[in-house]
Short mmCIF file of C-alpha atoms in Angstrom, two decimals:
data_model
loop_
_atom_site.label_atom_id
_atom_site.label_comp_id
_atom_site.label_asym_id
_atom_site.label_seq_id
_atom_site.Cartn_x
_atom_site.Cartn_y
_atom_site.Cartn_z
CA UNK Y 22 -13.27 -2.60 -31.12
CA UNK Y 23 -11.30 -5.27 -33.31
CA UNK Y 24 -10.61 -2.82 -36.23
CA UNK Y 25 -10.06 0.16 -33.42
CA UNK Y 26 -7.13 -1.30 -32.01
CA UNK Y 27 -6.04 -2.73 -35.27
CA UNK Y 28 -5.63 0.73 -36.47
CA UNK Y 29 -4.36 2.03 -33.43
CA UNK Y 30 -1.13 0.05 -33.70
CA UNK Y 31 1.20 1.84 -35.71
CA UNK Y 32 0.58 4.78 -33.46
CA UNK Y 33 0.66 2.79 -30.30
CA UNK Y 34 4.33 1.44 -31.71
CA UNK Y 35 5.75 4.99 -32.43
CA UNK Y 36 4.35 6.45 -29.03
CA UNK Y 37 6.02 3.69 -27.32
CA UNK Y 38 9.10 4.22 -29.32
CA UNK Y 39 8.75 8.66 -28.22
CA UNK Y 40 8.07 7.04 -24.56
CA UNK Y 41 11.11 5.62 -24.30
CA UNK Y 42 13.34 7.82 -25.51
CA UNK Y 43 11.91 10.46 -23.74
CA UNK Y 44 12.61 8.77 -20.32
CA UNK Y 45 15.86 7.77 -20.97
CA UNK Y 46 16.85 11.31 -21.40
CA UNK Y 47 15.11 12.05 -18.33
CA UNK Y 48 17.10 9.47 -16.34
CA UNK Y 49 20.82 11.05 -18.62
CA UNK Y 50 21.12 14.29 -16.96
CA UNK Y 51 21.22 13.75 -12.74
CA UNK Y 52 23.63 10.46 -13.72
CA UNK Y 53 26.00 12.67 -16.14
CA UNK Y 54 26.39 15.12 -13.62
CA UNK Y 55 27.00 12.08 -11.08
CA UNK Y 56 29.77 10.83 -12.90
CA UNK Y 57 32.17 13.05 -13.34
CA UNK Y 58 32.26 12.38 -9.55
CA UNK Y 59 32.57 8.78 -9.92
CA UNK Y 60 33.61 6.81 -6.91
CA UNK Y 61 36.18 4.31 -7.32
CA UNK Y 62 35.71 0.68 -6.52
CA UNK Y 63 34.12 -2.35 -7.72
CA UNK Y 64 30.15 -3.40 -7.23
CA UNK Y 65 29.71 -6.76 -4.89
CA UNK Y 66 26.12 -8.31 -5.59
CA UNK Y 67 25.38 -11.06 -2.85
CA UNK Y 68 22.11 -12.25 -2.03
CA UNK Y 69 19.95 -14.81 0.06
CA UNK Y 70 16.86 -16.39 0.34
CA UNK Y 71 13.94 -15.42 2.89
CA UNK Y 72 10.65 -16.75 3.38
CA UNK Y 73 8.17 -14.21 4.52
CA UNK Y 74 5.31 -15.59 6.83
CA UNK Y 75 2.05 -14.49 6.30
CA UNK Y 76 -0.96 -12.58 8.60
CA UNK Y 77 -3.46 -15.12 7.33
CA UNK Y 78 -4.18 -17.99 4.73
CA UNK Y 79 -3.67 -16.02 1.23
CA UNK Y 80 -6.53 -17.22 -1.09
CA UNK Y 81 -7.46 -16.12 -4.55
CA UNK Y 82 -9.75 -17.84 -7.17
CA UNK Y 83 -6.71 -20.14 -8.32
CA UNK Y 84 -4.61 -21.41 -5.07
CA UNK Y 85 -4.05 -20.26 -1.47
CA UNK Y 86 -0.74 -20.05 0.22
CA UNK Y 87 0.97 -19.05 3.76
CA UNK Y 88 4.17 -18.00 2.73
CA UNK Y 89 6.03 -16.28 0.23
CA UNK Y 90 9.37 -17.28 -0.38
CA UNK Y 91 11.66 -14.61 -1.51
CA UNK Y 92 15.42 -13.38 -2.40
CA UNK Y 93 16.82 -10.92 -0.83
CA UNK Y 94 20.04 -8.73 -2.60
CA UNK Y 95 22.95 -6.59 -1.71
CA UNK Y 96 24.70 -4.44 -4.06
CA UNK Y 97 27.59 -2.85 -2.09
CA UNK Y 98 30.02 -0.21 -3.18
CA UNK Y 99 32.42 1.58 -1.61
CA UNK Y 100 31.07 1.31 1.59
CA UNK Y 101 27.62 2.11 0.44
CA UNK Y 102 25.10 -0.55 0.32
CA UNK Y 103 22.17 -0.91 -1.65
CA UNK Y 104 19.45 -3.68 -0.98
CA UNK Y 105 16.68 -5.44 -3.29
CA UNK Y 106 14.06 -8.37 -3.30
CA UNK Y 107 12.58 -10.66 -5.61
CA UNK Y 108 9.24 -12.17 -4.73
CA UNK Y 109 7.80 -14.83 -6.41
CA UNK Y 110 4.11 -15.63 -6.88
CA UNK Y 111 3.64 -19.09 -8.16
CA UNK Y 112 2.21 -18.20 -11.75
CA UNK Y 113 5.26 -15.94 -12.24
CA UNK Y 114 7.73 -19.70 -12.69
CA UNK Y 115 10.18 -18.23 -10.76
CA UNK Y 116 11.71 -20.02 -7.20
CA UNK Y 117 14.24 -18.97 -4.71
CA UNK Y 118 16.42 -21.57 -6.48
CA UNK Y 119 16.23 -20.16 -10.30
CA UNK Y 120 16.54 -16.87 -8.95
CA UNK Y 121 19.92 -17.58 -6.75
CA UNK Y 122 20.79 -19.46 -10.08
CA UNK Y 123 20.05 -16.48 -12.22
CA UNK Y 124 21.76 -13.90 -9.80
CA UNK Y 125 25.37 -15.98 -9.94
CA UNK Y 126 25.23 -14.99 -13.67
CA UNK Y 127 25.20 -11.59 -13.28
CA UNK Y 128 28.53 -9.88 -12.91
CA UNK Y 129 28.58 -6.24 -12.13
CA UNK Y 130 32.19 -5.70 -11.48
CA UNK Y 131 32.57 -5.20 -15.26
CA UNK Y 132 31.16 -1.71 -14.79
CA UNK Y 133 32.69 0.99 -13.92
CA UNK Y 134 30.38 2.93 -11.81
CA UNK Y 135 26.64 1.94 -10.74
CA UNK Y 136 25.69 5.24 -12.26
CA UNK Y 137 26.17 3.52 -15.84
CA UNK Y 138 22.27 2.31 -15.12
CA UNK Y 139 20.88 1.92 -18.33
CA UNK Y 140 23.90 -0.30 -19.25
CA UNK Y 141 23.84 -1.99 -16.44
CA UNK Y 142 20.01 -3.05 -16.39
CA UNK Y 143 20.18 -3.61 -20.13
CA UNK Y 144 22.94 -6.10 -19.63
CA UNK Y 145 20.91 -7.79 -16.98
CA UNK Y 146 17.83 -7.94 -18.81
CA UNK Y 147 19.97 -9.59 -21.93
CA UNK Y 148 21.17 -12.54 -19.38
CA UNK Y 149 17.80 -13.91 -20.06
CA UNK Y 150 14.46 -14.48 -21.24
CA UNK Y 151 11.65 -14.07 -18.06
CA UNK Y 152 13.30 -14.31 -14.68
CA UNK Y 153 11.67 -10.78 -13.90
CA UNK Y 154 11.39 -10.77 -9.99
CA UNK Y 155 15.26 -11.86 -10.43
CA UNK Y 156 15.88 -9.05 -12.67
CA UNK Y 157 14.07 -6.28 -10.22
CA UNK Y 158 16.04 -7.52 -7.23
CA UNK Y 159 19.35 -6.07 -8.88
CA UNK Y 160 17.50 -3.12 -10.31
CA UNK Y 161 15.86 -2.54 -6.88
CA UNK Y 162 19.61 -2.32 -4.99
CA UNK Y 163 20.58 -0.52 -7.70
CA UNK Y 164 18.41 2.09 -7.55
CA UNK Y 165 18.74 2.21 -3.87
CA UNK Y 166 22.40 2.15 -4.11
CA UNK Y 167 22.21 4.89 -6.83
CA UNK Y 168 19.85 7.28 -4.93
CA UNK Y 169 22.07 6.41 -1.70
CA UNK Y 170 25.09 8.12 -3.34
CA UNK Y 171 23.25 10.86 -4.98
CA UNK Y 172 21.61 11.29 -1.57
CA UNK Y 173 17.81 11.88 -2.71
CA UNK Y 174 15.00 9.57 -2.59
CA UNK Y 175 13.78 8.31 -6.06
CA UNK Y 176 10.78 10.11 -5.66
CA UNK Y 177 12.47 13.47 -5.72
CA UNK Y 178 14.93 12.39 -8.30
CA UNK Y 179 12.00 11.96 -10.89
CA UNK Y 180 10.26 15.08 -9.90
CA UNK Y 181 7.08 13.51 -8.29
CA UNK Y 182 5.79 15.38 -4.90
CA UNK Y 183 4.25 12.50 -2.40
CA UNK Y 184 1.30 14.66 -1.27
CA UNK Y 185 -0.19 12.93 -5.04
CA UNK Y 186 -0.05 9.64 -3.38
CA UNK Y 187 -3.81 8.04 -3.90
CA UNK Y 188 -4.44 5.48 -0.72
CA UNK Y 189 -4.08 1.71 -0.88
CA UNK Y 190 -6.13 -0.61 -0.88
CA UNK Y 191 -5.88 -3.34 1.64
CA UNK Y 192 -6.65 -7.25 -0.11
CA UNK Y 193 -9.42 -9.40 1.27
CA UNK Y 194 -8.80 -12.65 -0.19
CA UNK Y 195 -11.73 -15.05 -1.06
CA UNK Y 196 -12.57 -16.71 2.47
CA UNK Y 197 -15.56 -17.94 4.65
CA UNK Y 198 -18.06 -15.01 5.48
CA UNK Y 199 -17.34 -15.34 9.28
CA UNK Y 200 -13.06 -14.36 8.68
CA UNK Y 201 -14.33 -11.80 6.07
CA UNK Y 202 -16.21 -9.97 8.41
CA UNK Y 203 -12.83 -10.40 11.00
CA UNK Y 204 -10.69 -9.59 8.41
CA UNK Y 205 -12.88 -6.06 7.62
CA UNK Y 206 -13.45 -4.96 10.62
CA UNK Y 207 -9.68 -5.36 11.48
CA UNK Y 208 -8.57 -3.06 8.93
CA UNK Y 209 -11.73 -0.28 8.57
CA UNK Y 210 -9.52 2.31 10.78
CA UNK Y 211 -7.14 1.98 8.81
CA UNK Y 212 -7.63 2.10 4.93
CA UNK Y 213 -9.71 4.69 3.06
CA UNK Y 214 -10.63 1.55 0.42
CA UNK Y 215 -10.39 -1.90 0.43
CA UNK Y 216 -9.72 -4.64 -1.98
CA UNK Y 217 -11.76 -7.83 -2.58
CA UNK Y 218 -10.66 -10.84 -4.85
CA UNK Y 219 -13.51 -12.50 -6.76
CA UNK Y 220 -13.48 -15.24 -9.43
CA UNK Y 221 -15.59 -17.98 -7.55
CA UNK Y 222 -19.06 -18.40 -8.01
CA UNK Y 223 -19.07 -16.70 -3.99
CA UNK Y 224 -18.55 -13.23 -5.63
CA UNK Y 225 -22.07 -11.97 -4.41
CA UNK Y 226 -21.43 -13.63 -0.90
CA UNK Y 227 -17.97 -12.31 -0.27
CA UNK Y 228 -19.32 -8.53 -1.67
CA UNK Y 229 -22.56 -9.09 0.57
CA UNK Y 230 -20.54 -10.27 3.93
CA UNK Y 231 -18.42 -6.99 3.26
CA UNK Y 232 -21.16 -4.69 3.00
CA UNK Y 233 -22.70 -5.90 6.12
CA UNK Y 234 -20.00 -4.44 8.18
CA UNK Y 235 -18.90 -1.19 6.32
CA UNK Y 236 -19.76 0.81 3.29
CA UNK Y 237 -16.09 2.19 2.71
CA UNK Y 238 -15.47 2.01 -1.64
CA UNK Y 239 -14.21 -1.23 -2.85
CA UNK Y 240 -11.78 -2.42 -5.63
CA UNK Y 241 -12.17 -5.98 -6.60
CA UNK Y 242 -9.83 -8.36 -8.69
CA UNK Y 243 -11.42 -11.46 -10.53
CA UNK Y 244 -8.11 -12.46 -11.52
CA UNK Y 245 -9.66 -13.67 -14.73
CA UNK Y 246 -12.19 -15.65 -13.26
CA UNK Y 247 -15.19 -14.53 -15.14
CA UNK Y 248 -15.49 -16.90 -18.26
CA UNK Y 249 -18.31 -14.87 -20.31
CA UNK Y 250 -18.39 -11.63 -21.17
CA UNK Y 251 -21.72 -10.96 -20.47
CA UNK Y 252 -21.70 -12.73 -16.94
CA UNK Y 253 -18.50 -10.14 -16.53
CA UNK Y 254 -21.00 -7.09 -17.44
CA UNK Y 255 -23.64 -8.12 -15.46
CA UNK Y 256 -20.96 -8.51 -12.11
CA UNK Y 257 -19.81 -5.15 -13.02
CA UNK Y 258 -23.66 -3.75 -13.07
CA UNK Y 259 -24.56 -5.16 -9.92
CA UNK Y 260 -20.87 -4.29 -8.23
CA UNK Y 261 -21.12 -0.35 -9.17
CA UNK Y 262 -24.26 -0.41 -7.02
CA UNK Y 263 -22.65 -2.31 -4.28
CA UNK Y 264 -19.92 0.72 -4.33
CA UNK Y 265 -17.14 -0.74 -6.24
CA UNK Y 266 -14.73 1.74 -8.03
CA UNK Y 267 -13.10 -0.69 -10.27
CA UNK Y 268 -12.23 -3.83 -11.28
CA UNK Y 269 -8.98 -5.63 -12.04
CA UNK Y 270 -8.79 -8.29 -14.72
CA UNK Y 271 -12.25 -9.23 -15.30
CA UNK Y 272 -11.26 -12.46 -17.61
CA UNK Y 273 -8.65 -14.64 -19.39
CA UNK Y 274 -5.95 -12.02 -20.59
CA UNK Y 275 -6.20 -13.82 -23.69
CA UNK Y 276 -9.72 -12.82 -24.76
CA UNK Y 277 -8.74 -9.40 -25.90
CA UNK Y 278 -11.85 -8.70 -27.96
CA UNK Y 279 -13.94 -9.97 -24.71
CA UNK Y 280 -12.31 -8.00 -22.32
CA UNK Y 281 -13.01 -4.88 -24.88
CA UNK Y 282 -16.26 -5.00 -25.07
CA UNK Y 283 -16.49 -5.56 -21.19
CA UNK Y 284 -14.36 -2.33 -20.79
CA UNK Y 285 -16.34 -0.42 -23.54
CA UNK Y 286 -20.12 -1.44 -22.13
CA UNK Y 287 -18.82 -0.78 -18.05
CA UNK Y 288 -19.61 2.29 -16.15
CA UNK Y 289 -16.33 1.38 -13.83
CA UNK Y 290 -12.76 1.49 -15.07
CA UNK Y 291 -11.40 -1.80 -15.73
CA UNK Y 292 -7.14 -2.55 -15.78
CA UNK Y 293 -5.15 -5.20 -17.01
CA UNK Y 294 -3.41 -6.84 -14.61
CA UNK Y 295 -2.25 -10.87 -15.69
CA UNK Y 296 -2.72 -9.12 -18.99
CA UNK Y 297 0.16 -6.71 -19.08
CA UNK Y 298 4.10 -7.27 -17.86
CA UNK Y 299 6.20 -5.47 -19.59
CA UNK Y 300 6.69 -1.77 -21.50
CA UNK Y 301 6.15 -4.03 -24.82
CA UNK Y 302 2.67 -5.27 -24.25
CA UNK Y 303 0.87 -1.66 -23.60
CA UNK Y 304 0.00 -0.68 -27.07
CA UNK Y 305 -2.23 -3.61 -27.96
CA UNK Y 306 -3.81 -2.67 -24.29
CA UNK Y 307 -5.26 0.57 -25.53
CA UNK Y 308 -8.88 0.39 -26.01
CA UNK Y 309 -9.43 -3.26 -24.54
CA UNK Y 310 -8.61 -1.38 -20.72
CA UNK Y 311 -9.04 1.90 -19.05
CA UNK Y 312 -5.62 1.12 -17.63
CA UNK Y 313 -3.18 -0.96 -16.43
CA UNK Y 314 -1.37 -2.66 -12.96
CA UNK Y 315 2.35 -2.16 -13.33
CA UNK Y 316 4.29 -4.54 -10.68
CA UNK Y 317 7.71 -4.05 -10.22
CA UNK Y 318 7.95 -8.51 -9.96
CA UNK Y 319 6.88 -8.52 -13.75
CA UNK Y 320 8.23 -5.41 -15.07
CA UNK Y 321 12.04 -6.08 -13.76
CA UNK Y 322 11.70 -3.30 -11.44
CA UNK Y 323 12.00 0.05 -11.12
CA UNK Y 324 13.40 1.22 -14.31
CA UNK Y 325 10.99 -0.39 -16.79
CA UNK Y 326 8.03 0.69 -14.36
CA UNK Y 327 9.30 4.39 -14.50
CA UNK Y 328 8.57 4.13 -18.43
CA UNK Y 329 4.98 1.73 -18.50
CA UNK Y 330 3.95 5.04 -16.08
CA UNK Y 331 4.82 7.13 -18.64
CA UNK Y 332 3.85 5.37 -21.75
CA UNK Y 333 0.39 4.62 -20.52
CA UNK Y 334 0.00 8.03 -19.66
CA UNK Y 335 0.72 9.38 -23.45
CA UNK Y 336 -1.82 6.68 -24.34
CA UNK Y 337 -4.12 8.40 -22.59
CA UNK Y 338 -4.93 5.32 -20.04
CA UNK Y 339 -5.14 4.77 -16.07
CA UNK Y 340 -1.88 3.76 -14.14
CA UNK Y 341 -2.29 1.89 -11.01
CA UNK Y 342 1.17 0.51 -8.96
CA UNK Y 343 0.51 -3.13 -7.19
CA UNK Y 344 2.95 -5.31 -5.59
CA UNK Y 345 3.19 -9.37 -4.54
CA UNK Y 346 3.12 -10.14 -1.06
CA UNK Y 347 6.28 -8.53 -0.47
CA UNK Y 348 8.61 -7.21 2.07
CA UNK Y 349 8.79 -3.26 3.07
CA UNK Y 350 11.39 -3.65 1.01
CA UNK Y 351 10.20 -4.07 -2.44
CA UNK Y 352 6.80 -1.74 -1.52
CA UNK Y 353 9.29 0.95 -0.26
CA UNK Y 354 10.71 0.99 -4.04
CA UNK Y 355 7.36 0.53 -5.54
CA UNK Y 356 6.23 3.51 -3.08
CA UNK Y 357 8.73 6.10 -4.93
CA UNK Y 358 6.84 5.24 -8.36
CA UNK Y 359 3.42 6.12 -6.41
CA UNK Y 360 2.84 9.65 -6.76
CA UNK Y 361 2.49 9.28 -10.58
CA UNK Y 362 -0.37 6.64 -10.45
CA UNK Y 363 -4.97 6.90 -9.79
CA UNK Y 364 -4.48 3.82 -8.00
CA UNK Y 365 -2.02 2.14 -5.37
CA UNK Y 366 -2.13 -1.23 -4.03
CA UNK Y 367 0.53 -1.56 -1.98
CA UNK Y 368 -0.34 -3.80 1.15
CA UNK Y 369 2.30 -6.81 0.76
CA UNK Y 370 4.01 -5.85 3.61
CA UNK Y 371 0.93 -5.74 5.58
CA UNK Y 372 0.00 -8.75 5.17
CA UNK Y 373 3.37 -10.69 6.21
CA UNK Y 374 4.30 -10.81 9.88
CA UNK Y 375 6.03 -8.18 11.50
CA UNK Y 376 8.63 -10.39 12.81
CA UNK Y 377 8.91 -11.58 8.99
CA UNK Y 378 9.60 -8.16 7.44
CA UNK Y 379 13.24 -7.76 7.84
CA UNK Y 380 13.62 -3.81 6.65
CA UNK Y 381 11.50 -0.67 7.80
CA UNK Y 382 10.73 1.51 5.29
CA UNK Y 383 7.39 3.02 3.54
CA UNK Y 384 4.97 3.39 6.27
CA UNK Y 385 0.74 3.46 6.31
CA UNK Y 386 -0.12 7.05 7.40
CA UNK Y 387 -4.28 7.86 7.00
CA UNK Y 388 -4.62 4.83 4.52
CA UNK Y 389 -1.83 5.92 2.53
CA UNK Y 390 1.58 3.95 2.31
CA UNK Y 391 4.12 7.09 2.75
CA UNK Y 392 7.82 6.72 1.21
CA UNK Y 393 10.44 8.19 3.92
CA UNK Y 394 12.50 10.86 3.16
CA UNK Y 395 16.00 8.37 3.75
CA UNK Y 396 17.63 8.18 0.09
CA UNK Y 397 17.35 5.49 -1.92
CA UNK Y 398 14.30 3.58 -2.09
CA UNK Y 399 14.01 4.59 1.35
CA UNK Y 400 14.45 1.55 3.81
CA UNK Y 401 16.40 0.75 7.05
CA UNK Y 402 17.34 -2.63 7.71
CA UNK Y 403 16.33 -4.42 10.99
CA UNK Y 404 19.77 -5.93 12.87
CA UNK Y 405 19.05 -9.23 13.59
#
């Protein structure tokens, strides 16, 4: 697999290269027409944080948490308003206060119209190294403002039809058997699969306690808790007979030639999730995944995720669309992308409160989340 990939590089580079030229074009021709219709005015970004409260106790194999704290955005011209979020997951480095920090840097009056995208987000992305979820909350409003004046949803604007939406999964997080079984049951009339997060040496338990109360197909996510390869295998054996349809970082992003052979020896498809953030780290994915999670927190949002869809797919690898616990207001954006993908998980905003959600948006319709048909990315905001 070592020499595979080795040789696979140059290619990789120049497909990535084709990738994203070909989707900037794609983005060129609705904005050209735009502009010659410009609006006049000046863009006003404001923003504030918000701490989303959550269902239950969030635990995975390295921390649990019951809240998420977030930043919300406004971009807002000429009477037209378009809104974003960043959320931040503690292994991402990012807080409410380096975001608000990073967001008083960026100064989008020096643009002329918000149509000027590509500039825009480039110029945004140049402000600094990281800082992702900070950088999708501006591209998030701007897209919404942007599909807002063009009067389409983003969906439609890329040419993707929502009937190809695949259902989401729902996340179980690791727990004691007794809320497991509460937490399945809850959700079984609901969801068409279900999520489980594994990593702990209770993998068999928490996959056992599920299967006692439903045999609905499961996705799991070790979040690279699996430390041998062959430990990984064996899991993956003995989960394919449970009725698991994939798996989601197996182990350590940084065992490459591990994770290969795992992916190359298992009868399920395996993605790259920790392992994989931006458009730049795909090609040394191909042949150590079957495919990767694209989130719009680590990407920078919806512009960068438009092109990791694409460039996997011209690799000839999965795409699956995930999400941080997240308002509807980030899984509404991420719900545009959705009709391109095999795999959605996009429960964040089920599993804050409903009183903590502060937009409507993207809704669950027979285990599938369902963008509206309001422009933008789609959302309404609640009045306080």
């Amino acid at each position: 697999m070592k020499q595979n990939r080795r040789n696979f590089l140059k290619t990789a580079a120049l497909a990535a290269a084709a990738g994203s030229l070909s989707l900037d074009s794609s983005h060129a021709a609705p904005f050209a027409l735009m502009k010659s219709a410009a609006l006049d005015g000046k863009m006003k970004l404001t923003f504030e944080p918000v701490d989303l409260q959550l269902r239950y106790t969030f635990t995975v194999s390295t921390y649990s948490r019951t809240m998420t704290p977030t930043v919300r955005t406004k971009i807002e011209y000429d009477g037209v308003t378009g809104y974003g979020e960043a959320s931040m997951p503690q292994y991402l480095g990012e807080s409410q206060a380096s975001v608000c920090a990073f967001l008083e840097r960026v100064k989008l009056d020096r643009f002329r119209t918000p149509f000027e995208m590509e500039d825009i987000l480039t110029y945004v992305d140049r402000l600094g190294e990281n800082n992702t979820a900070s950088k999708a909350a501006v591209d998030i409003a701007l897209h919404d403002l942007v599909g807002k004046l063009m009067g389409q949803p983003w969906y439609k604007i890329w040419g993707l039809n929502p009937d190809h939406i695949p259902p989401t999964t729902y996340t179980i997080g690791i727990d004691e058997p007794d809320i497991v079984r509460r937490k399945t049951k809850e959700y079984l009339n609901d969801f068409r699969i279900l999520k489980v997060k594994l990593g702990t040496e209770h993998d068999k338990t928490m996959i056992e306690t599920i299967r006692e109360v439903t045999d609905i197909p499961l996705a799991v996510d070790a979040n690279q808790g699996w430390t041998d390869k062959h430990h990984a295998l064996d899991m993956i054996l003995w989960l394919k007979e449970k009725g698991i349809v994939m798996v989601e970082q197996p182990m350590s992003k940084k065992k490459l030639d591990d994770n290969a052979w795992v992916t190359e020896h298992s009868p399920l498809p395996v993605f790259a999730d920790e392992a994989v953030q931006r458009l730049t780290d795909i090609p040394r994915l191909k042949g150590v995944y079957s495919g990767i999670n694209i989130k719009l927190m680590k990407c920078t949002g919806l512009r960068e995720a438009w092109k990791m869809a694409n460039l996997t797919r011209s690799l000839d690898m999965r795409v699956m669309i995930g999400c941080m616990t997240e308002s509807s207001c980030a899984i509404s954006a991420a719900t545009q992308l959705a009709p391109a993908v095999d795999f959605c998980d996009l429960d964040g905003s089920l599993l804050i409160k409903p009183e903590s959600d502060w937009c409507r948006g993207a809704t669950l319709q027979d285990g599938i989340m369902k963008p509206t048909d309001k422009p933008g990315i789609g959302i309404d905001v609640r009045k306080k």
